[in-house]
Coordinates of N, CA and C in Angstrom, one line a residue:
Chain Q
M5 N -0.2 21.2 0.1 CA 0.1 19.9 -0.6 C -1.4 19.4 -1.0
I6 N -1.2 18.9 -2.3 CA -2.6 18.2 -2.6 C -2.3 16.7 -3.1
N7 N -3.2 15.9 -2.7 CA -3.0 14.5 -3.1 C -4.1 14.1 -4.2
V8 N -3.5 13.6 -5.2 CA -4.3 13.4 -6.4 C -4.1 11.7 -6.8
R9 N -5.1 11.3 -7.0 CA -5.1 9.8 -7.5 C -5.4 9.7 -9.0
I10 N -4.5 9.2 -9.7 CA -4.5 9.2 -11.4 C -4.8 7.7 -11.5
F11 N -5.9 7.5 -12.3 CA -6.5 6.1 -12.6 C -6.0 6.0 -14.1
V12 N -5.6 4.7 -14.3 CA -5.1 4.4 -15.8 C -5.8 3.1 -16.2
T13 N -6.3 3.1 -17.0 CA -7.1 1.9 -17.6 C -6.9 1.8 -19.0
Y14 N -7.1 0.3 -19.5 CA -7.1 0.2 -21.0 C -8.5 0.9 -21.6
K15 N -8.2 1.3 -22.7 CA -9.4 1.9 -23.5 C -10.4 0.8 -23.7
E16 N -11.6 1.0 -23.8 CA -12.9 0.1 -23.9 C -12.4 -0.8 -25.0
S17 N -11.9 -0.4 -26.3 CA -11.6 -1.2 -27.3 C -10.4 -2.1 -27.3
V18 N -9.7 -2.0 -26.1 CA -8.5 -2.8 -25.9 C -9.0 -4.0 -25.2
F19 N -8.4 -5.1 -25.7 CA -8.6 -6.3 -24.9 C -7.7 -6.4 -23.7
D20 N -8.3 -6.8 -22.5 CA -7.5 -6.8 -21.2 C -7.3 -8.5 -20.7
P21 N -6.2 -8.8 -21.5 CA -5.9 -10.4 -21.2 C -5.6 -10.6 -19.6
Q22 N -5.0 -9.7 -19.0 CA -4.8 -10.0 -17.6 C -6.3 -10.1 -16.8
G23 N -7.2 -9.3 -17.1 CA -8.4 -9.3 -16.4 C -9.3 -10.6 -16.8
E24 N -9.0 -10.9 -18.1 CA -9.6 -12.2 -18.7 C -9.2 -13.5 -17.8
T25 N -7.7 -13.4 -17.5 CA -7.2 -14.5 -16.9 C -7.8 -14.7 -15.5
I26 N -7.7 -13.3 -14.8 CA -8.1 -13.3 -13.3 C -9.5 -13.9 -13.4
T27 N -10.3 -13.4 -14.2 CA -11.7 -13.9 -14.1 C -11.8 -15.3 -14.3
E28 N -11.1 -16.0 -15.1 CA -11.0 -17.4 -15.1 C -10.5 -18.3 -13.9
A29 N -9.5 -17.5 -13.3 CA -8.9 -18.1 -12.1 C -10.0 -18.0 -11.0
I30 N -10.8 -16.8 -11.1 CA -11.8 -16.4 -9.7 C -12.8 -17.8 -10.2
H31 N -13.3 -17.9 -11.3 CA -14.1 -19.1 -11.6 C -13.6 -20.3 -11.1
S32 N -12.4 -20.7 -11.4 CA -11.9 -22.0 -10.9 C -11.9 -22.0 -9.2
L33 N -11.9 -20.9 -8.7 CA -12.1 -20.8 -7.3 C -13.6 -21.1 -6.8
G34 N -14.4 -21.2 -7.9 CA -15.7 -21.4 -7.5 C -16.7 -20.2 -7.4
H35 N -16.0 -19.0 -7.7 CA -16.9 -17.7 -7.5 C -17.4 -17.3 -8.9
D36 N -18.6 -18.0 -9.2 CA -19.1 -17.8 -10.5 C -20.0 -16.6 -10.8
E37 N -20.2 -16.1 -9.5 CA -21.0 -14.9 -9.3 C -20.2 -13.5 -9.7
V38 N -18.8 -13.8 -9.9 CA -17.9 -12.7 -10.5 C -18.1 -12.8 -12.2
K39 N -18.5 -12.0 -12.8 CA -18.9 -11.9 -14.1 C -17.8 -11.4 -14.9
Q40 N -17.1 -10.3 -14.7 CA -16.1 -9.7 -15.3 C -15.0 -8.9 -14.3
V41 N -13.7 -9.0 -14.8 CA -12.8 -8.2 -14.0 C -11.9 -7.4 -15.2
H42 N -11.8 -6.1 -14.7 CA -10.8 -5.2 -15.4 C -9.8 -4.9 -14.6
V43 N -8.6 -4.7 -15.0 CA -7.5 -4.5 -14.2 C -7.0 -3.0 -14.5
G44 N -6.6 -2.2 -13.6 CA -6.0 -1.0 -14.0 C -4.9 -0.6 -13.0
K45 N -4.2 0.5 -13.2 CA -3.4 0.9 -12.3 C -3.6 2.4 -11.7
F46 N -3.0 2.6 -10.6 CA -3.4 4.0 -10.1 C -2.1 4.7 -9.6
F47 N -1.8 5.8 -9.5 CA -0.6 6.7 -9.1 C -1.2 7.7 -8.1
D48 N -0.7 7.5 -6.8 CA -1.1 8.6 -5.8 C 0.0 9.5 -5.6
V49 N -0.4 10.9 -6.2 CA 0.6 11.8 -6.5 C 0.4 13.0 -5.4
Q50 N 1.5 13.2 -4.9 CA 1.5 14.3 -3.8 C 2.2 15.6 -4.5
V51 N 1.3 16.5 -4.7 CA 1.9 17.9 -5.4 C 1.9 19.0 -4.5
D52 N 2.9 19.8 -4.4 CA 3.1 21.1 -3.7 C 2.6 22.3 -4.8
S53 N 1.3 22.4 -4.9 CA 0.8 23.5 -5.7 C -0.4 23.8 -5.3
S54 N -1.0 24.8 -5.9 CA -2.5 25.4 -5.8 C -3.5 24.5 -6.6
N55 N -4.5 24.5 -6.3 CA -5.6 23.7 -7.0 C -5.7 24.3 -8.5
K56 N -5.1 25.3 -8.8 CA -5.4 25.9 -10.2 C -4.3 25.2 -10.9
T57 N -3.0 25.1 -10.5 CA -1.9 24.6 -11.3 C -1.6 23.1 -11.3
V58 N -2.6 22.6 -10.3 CA -2.3 21.0 -10.2 C -2.8 20.3 -11.3
E59 N -3.9 21.0 -11.9 CA -4.4 20.1 -13.2 C -3.5 20.4 -14.3
K60 N -2.7 21.1 -14.4 CA -1.6 21.3 -15.6 C -0.6 20.4 -15.3
T61 N -0.2 20.3 -14.0 CA 0.9 19.3 -13.6 C 0.5 17.8 -13.9
I62 N -0.9 17.6 -13.5 CA -1.3 16.1 -13.8 C -1.4 15.8 -15.1
A63 N -2.0 16.8 -16.0 CA -2.2 16.6 -17.5 C -0.7 16.5 -18.1
E64 N 0.2 17.1 -17.5 CA 1.6 17.0 -18.4 C 2.5 15.6 -17.8
I65 N 2.4 15.4 -16.7 CA 3.0 14.0 -16.2 C 2.3 12.9 -16.8
S66 N 1.0 13.0 -17.0 CA 0.2 11.8 -17.4 C 0.5 11.6 -18.9
E67 N 0.6 12.8 -19.6 CA 0.8 12.7 -21.0 C 2.3 12.3 -21.4
Q68 N 3.1 12.9 -20.7 CA 4.6 13.0 -20.9 C 5.3 11.4 -20.3
L69 N 4.4 10.9 -19.4 CA 5.1 9.6 -18.7 C 4.1 8.5 -18.4
L70 N 3.0 8.7 -17.7 CA 2.3 7.8 -17.0 C 1.4 6.9 -18.0
V71 N 1.0 7.7 -19.0 CA -0.3 6.9 -19.8 C 0.4 6.6 -21.3
N72 N 0.0 5.6 -21.8 CA 0.3 5.0 -23.1 C -1.0 5.3 -23.8
F73 N -1.1 6.5 -24.6 CA -2.4 6.8 -25.3 C -2.7 6.0 -26.4
N74 N -1.9 5.1 -26.8 CA -2.2 4.0 -27.8 C -3.3 3.1 -27.2
L75 N -3.3 2.8 -26.1 CA -3.9 1.7 -25.3 C -4.7 2.1 -24.3
E76 N -4.3 3.3 -23.6 CA -4.7 3.4 -22.2 C -5.4 4.9 -22.3
T77 N -6.2 5.0 -21.3 CA -6.9 6.4 -21.1 C -6.7 6.8 -19.7
Y78 N -7.0 7.9 -19.1 CA -6.8 8.1 -17.7 C -7.7 9.1 -17.2
R79 N -8.1 9.1 -15.8 CA -8.9 10.1 -15.2 C -8.3 10.2 -13.8
Y80 N -8.6 11.4 -13.1 CA -7.9 11.6 -11.7 C -9.0 12.3 -10.9
E81 N -8.7 11.9 -9.6 CA -9.5 12.4 -8.5 C -8.4 13.3 -7.6
I82 N -9.1 14.5 -7.2 CA -8.2 15.3 -6.1 C -8.9 14.6 -4.7
M83 N -8.1 13.8 -4.0 CA -8.3 13.2 -3.0 C -8.5 14.2 -1.8
E84 N -7.3 15.0 -1.4 CA -7.4 15.9 -0.2 C -6.4 17.0 -0.4
E85 N -6.7 17.9 0.2 CA -5.8 19.2 0.3 C -5.2 19.4 1.6
A86 N -4.0 19.4 1.7 CA -3.2 19.6 3.2 C -2.6 20.6 3.3
Chain K
M3 N -26.6 -6.6 -10.4 CA -25.1 -6.5 -10.5 C -24.6 -5.4 -9.8
I4 N -23.5 -5.8 -9.0 CA -22.8 -4.9 -8.2 C -21.3 -4.5 -8.8
N5 N -20.9 -3.4 -9.0 CA -19.5 -3.1 -9.4 C -18.7 -2.6 -8.1
V6 N -17.7 -3.3 -8.0 CA -16.8 -3.2 -7.0 C -15.3 -2.7 -7.3
R7 N -14.9 -1.7 -7.0 CA -13.3 -1.4 -7.2 C -12.5 -1.9 -6.1
I8 N -11.6 -2.9 -6.3 CA -10.7 -3.2 -5.3 C -9.4 -2.7 -5.3
F9 N -8.8 -1.8 -4.5 CA -7.6 -1.2 -4.5 C -6.5 -2.0 -3.9
V10 N -5.4 -2.3 -4.5 CA -4.1 -3.1 -3.8 C -3.0 -2.1 -3.8
T11 N -2.4 -1.9 -2.7 CA -1.2 -1.1 -2.5 C -0.2 -1.9 -1.7
Y12 N 1.0 -1.3 -1.8 CA 2.0 -1.9 -0.9 C 1.6 -1.5 0.5
K13 N 1.9 -2.1 1.4 CA 1.9 -1.8 2.9 C 2.9 -0.5 2.9
E14 N 2.6 0.1 4.1 CA 3.2 1.4 4.5 C 4.9 1.2 4.7
S15 N 5.0 -0.2 5.3 CA 6.4 -0.3 5.7 C 7.3 -1.1 4.2
V16 N 6.6 -1.2 3.3 CA 7.1 -1.6 2.3 C 7.8 -0.6 1.2
F17 N 9.1 -0.7 0.8 CA 9.5 0.2 -0.1 C 8.8 0.0 -1.5
D18 N 8.5 1.2 -2.2 CA 7.8 1.1 -3.5 C 8.8 1.7 -4.6
P19 N 9.7 0.6 -5.2 CA 10.8 1.0 -6.2 C 10.1 1.8 -7.4
Q20 N 9.0 1.3 -8.0 CA 8.4 1.7 -8.9 C 8.1 3.4 -8.8
G21 N 7.6 3.6 -7.5 CA 7.1 5.0 -7.2 C 8.2 6.0 -7.0
E22 N 9.2 5.3 -6.6 CA 10.4 6.1 -6.5 C 11.1 6.5 -7.9
T23 N 11.1 5.5 -8.7 CA 11.6 5.6 -10.0 C 10.9 6.7 -10.7
I24 N 9.5 6.7 -10.7 CA 8.6 7.4 -11.4 C 8.8 8.9 -10.8
T25 N 9.0 9.1 -9.6 CA 9.4 10.4 -8.8 C 10.5 11.0 -9.6
E26 N 11.4 10.3 -9.6 CA 12.6 10.8 -10.3 C 12.5 11.1 -11.7
A27 N 11.7 10.3 -12.4 CA 11.4 10.7 -13.9 C 10.6 12.0 -14.1
I28 N 9.6 12.1 -13.1 CA 9.0 13.3 -13.2 C 9.7 14.5 -12.7
H29 N 10.6 14.4 -12.0 CA 11.5 15.5 -11.5 C 12.3 15.9 -12.8
S30 N 12.8 14.8 -13.6 CA 13.7 15.1 -14.7 C 13.0 15.8 -15.9
L31 N 11.6 15.9 -15.7 CA 10.8 16.4 -16.7 C 10.5 17.8 -16.2
G32 N 11.2 18.3 -15.0 CA 11.0 19.6 -14.6 C 9.9 19.9 -13.6
H33 N 9.2 18.7 -13.0 CA 8.1 18.8 -12.4 C 8.5 18.7 -10.9
D34 N 9.1 19.5 -10.3 CA 9.7 19.5 -9.0 C 8.7 19.5 -7.8
E35 N 7.6 20.1 -8.4 CA 6.4 20.3 -7.4 C 5.8 18.9 -7.1
V36 N 6.1 17.8 -7.8 CA 5.7 16.6 -7.3 C 6.6 15.9 -6.4
K37 N 6.1 15.7 -5.1 CA 7.0 15.3 -4.1 C 7.2 13.9 -3.7
Q38 N 6.0 13.1 -4.2 CA 5.9 11.6 -3.8 C 5.1 11.1 -4.8
V39 N 5.2 9.9 -5.4 CA 4.3 9.1 -6.1 C 4.3 7.6 -5.5
H40 N 3.0 7.2 -5.3 CA 2.9 5.8 -4.8 C 2.1 5.0 -5.9
V41 N 2.5 3.9 -6.2 CA 1.8 3.1 -7.4 C 1.0 1.8 -6.8
G42 N -0.1 1.8 -7.3 CA -1.1 0.8 -7.0 C -1.8 0.0 -8.1
K43 N -2.6 -0.9 -7.7 CA -3.3 -1.7 -8.9 C -4.8 -1.6 -8.5
F44 N -5.7 -1.7 -9.4 CA -7.1 -1.7 -8.9 C -7.7 -2.9 -9.8
F45 N -8.7 -3.5 -9.3 CA -9.4 -4.4 -10.0 C -11.0 -4.0 -10.0
D46 N -11.5 -3.7 -11.2 CA -12.9 -3.6 -11.3 C -13.7 -4.7 -11.5
V47 N -14.5 -5.2 -10.5 CA -15.0 -6.4 -10.4 C -16.7 -6.4 -10.4
Q48 N -17.2 -7.1 -11.5 CA -18.7 -6.9 -11.8 C -19.1 -8.4 -11.0
V49 N -20.1 -8.3 -9.9 CA -20.3 -9.4 -9.2 C -22.0 -9.4 -9.2
D50 N -22.5 -10.5 -9.6 CA -24.0 -10.9 -9.7 C -24.4 -11.4 -8.1
S51 N -24.6 -10.6 -7.4 CA -25.2 -10.9 -5.9 C -25.6 -9.9 -5.3
S52 N -26.0 -10.1 -4.1 CA -26.6 -9.0 -3.2 C -25.6 -8.2 -2.5
N53 N -26.0 -7.2 -2.1 CA -25.0 -6.3 -1.2 C -24.5 -7.2 0.1
K54 N -25.4 -8.0 0.6 CA -24.9 -8.7 1.7 C -23.9 -9.7 1.4
T55 N -24.0 -10.4 0.2 CA -23.0 -11.8 0.0 C -21.6 -11.1 -0.8
V56 N -21.8 -9.9 -1.4 CA -20.8 -9.5 -2.3 C -19.4 -9.1 -1.3
E57 N -19.8 -8.7 0.0 CA -18.4 -8.6 0.8 C -17.7 -9.9 1.0
K58 N -18.4 -11.0 1.2 CA -17.8 -12.3 1.3 C -16.9 -12.8 0.0
T59 N -17.6 -12.3 -1.0 CA -16.9 -12.6 -2.3 C -15.6 -11.9 -2.5
I60 N -15.7 -10.7 -2.2 CA -14.5 -9.8 -2.3 C -13.5 -10.3 -1.5
A61 N -13.9 -10.5 -0.2 CA -12.9 -11.0 0.8 C -12.2 -12.3 0.3
E62 N -13.0 -13.2 -0.2 CA -12.3 -14.4 -0.6 C -11.4 -14.3 -1.8
I63 N -11.9 -13.5 -2.7 CA -11.1 -13.5 -4.1 C -9.8 -12.6 -3.7
S64 N -10.0 -11.7 -2.9 CA -8.9 -10.8 -2.5 C -7.6 -11.7 -1.6
E65 N -8.3 -12.5 -0.8 CA -7.4 -13.3 0.0 C -6.8 -14.6 -0.8
Q66 N -7.5 -15.2 -1.6 CA -7.0 -16.4 -2.2 C -6.3 -16.2 -3.7
L67 N -6.4 -14.7 -4.1 CA -5.9 -14.6 -5.5 C -5.2 -13.2 -5.6
L68 N -6.0 -12.1 -5.3 CA -5.6 -10.8 -5.9 C -4.6 -10.2 -5.0
V69 N -4.5 -10.6 -3.7 CA -3.5 -9.8 -2.8 C -2.3 -10.6 -2.3
N70 N -1.1 -10.1 -2.3 CA 0.0 -10.7 -1.5 C 0.2 -10.2 -0.2
F71 N -0.4 -10.7 0.8 CA -0.5 -10.2 2.2 C 1.0 -9.9 2.8
N72 N 2.0 -10.7 2.2 CA 3.1 -10.3 2.7 C 3.6 -8.9 2.5
L73 N 3.3 -8.4 1.3 CA 3.8 -7.2 0.7 C 2.6 -6.1 0.7
E74 N 1.3 -6.5 0.5 CA 0.3 -5.6 0.1 C -0.8 -5.7 1.0
T75 N -1.7 -4.6 0.9 CA -3.1 -4.6 1.8 C -4.0 -4.2 0.7
Y76 N -5.2 -4.3 0.9 CA -6.3 -3.8 -0.1 C -7.6 -3.1 0.7
R77 N -8.2 -2.4 0.0 CA -9.6 -1.9 0.3 C -10.4 -2.0 -0.9
Y78 N -11.7 -1.9 -0.7 CA -12.7 -1.7 -1.8 C -13.8 -0.7 -1.6
E79 N -14.1 -0.2 -2.6 CA -15.5 0.5 -2.7 C -16.4 -0.1 -3.5
I80 N -17.8 -0.1 -3.1 CA -18.7 -0.4 -4.0 C -19.0 0.8 -4.8
M81 N -19.0 0.7 -6.1 CA -19.1 1.7 -7.1 C -20.5 2.1 -7.3
E82 N -21.3 1.0 -7.8 CA -22.8 1.2 -8.1 C -23.4 -0.1 -8.0
E83 N -24.7 -0.1 -8.2 CA -25.6 -1.2 -8.2 C -26.5 -1.3 -9.5
A84 N -26.5 -2.1 -10.0 CA -27.2 -2.1 -11.5 C -28.3 -3.1 -11.4

């Protein structure tokens, strides 16, 4: 069993309104030392496969389901192998 | 400037309906090798402070804004110092 964490973020060119709003809210709490916040999602995926085939699985489920490639981009980390 | 990634997840005891739904959708794509999916959020926070004070900032903004401690828990990683 392989545990993979897939990170999905807005592309650099895409405005992140949630991040902007959170930055403003943090400033209103008095934390002006916080300069920028970007928001993202992650998916912790448990895959019953080998290291060789897990990359194909991750690419397929990201492309077909998890990521909106118009606005978002993704990367992943293999967390552990059990 | 310190870059910190704050990970927010549901507590273990809390049902993750979005994760369940995504797991079913992945199965309907034919990827039965995916056994479980958990969904989380992350916040990439750029803080203008020293390593000593950044922990206090992160704890305060997490507790006062980013995390719902009834359902969620958080951890963070210091990504890089610039």
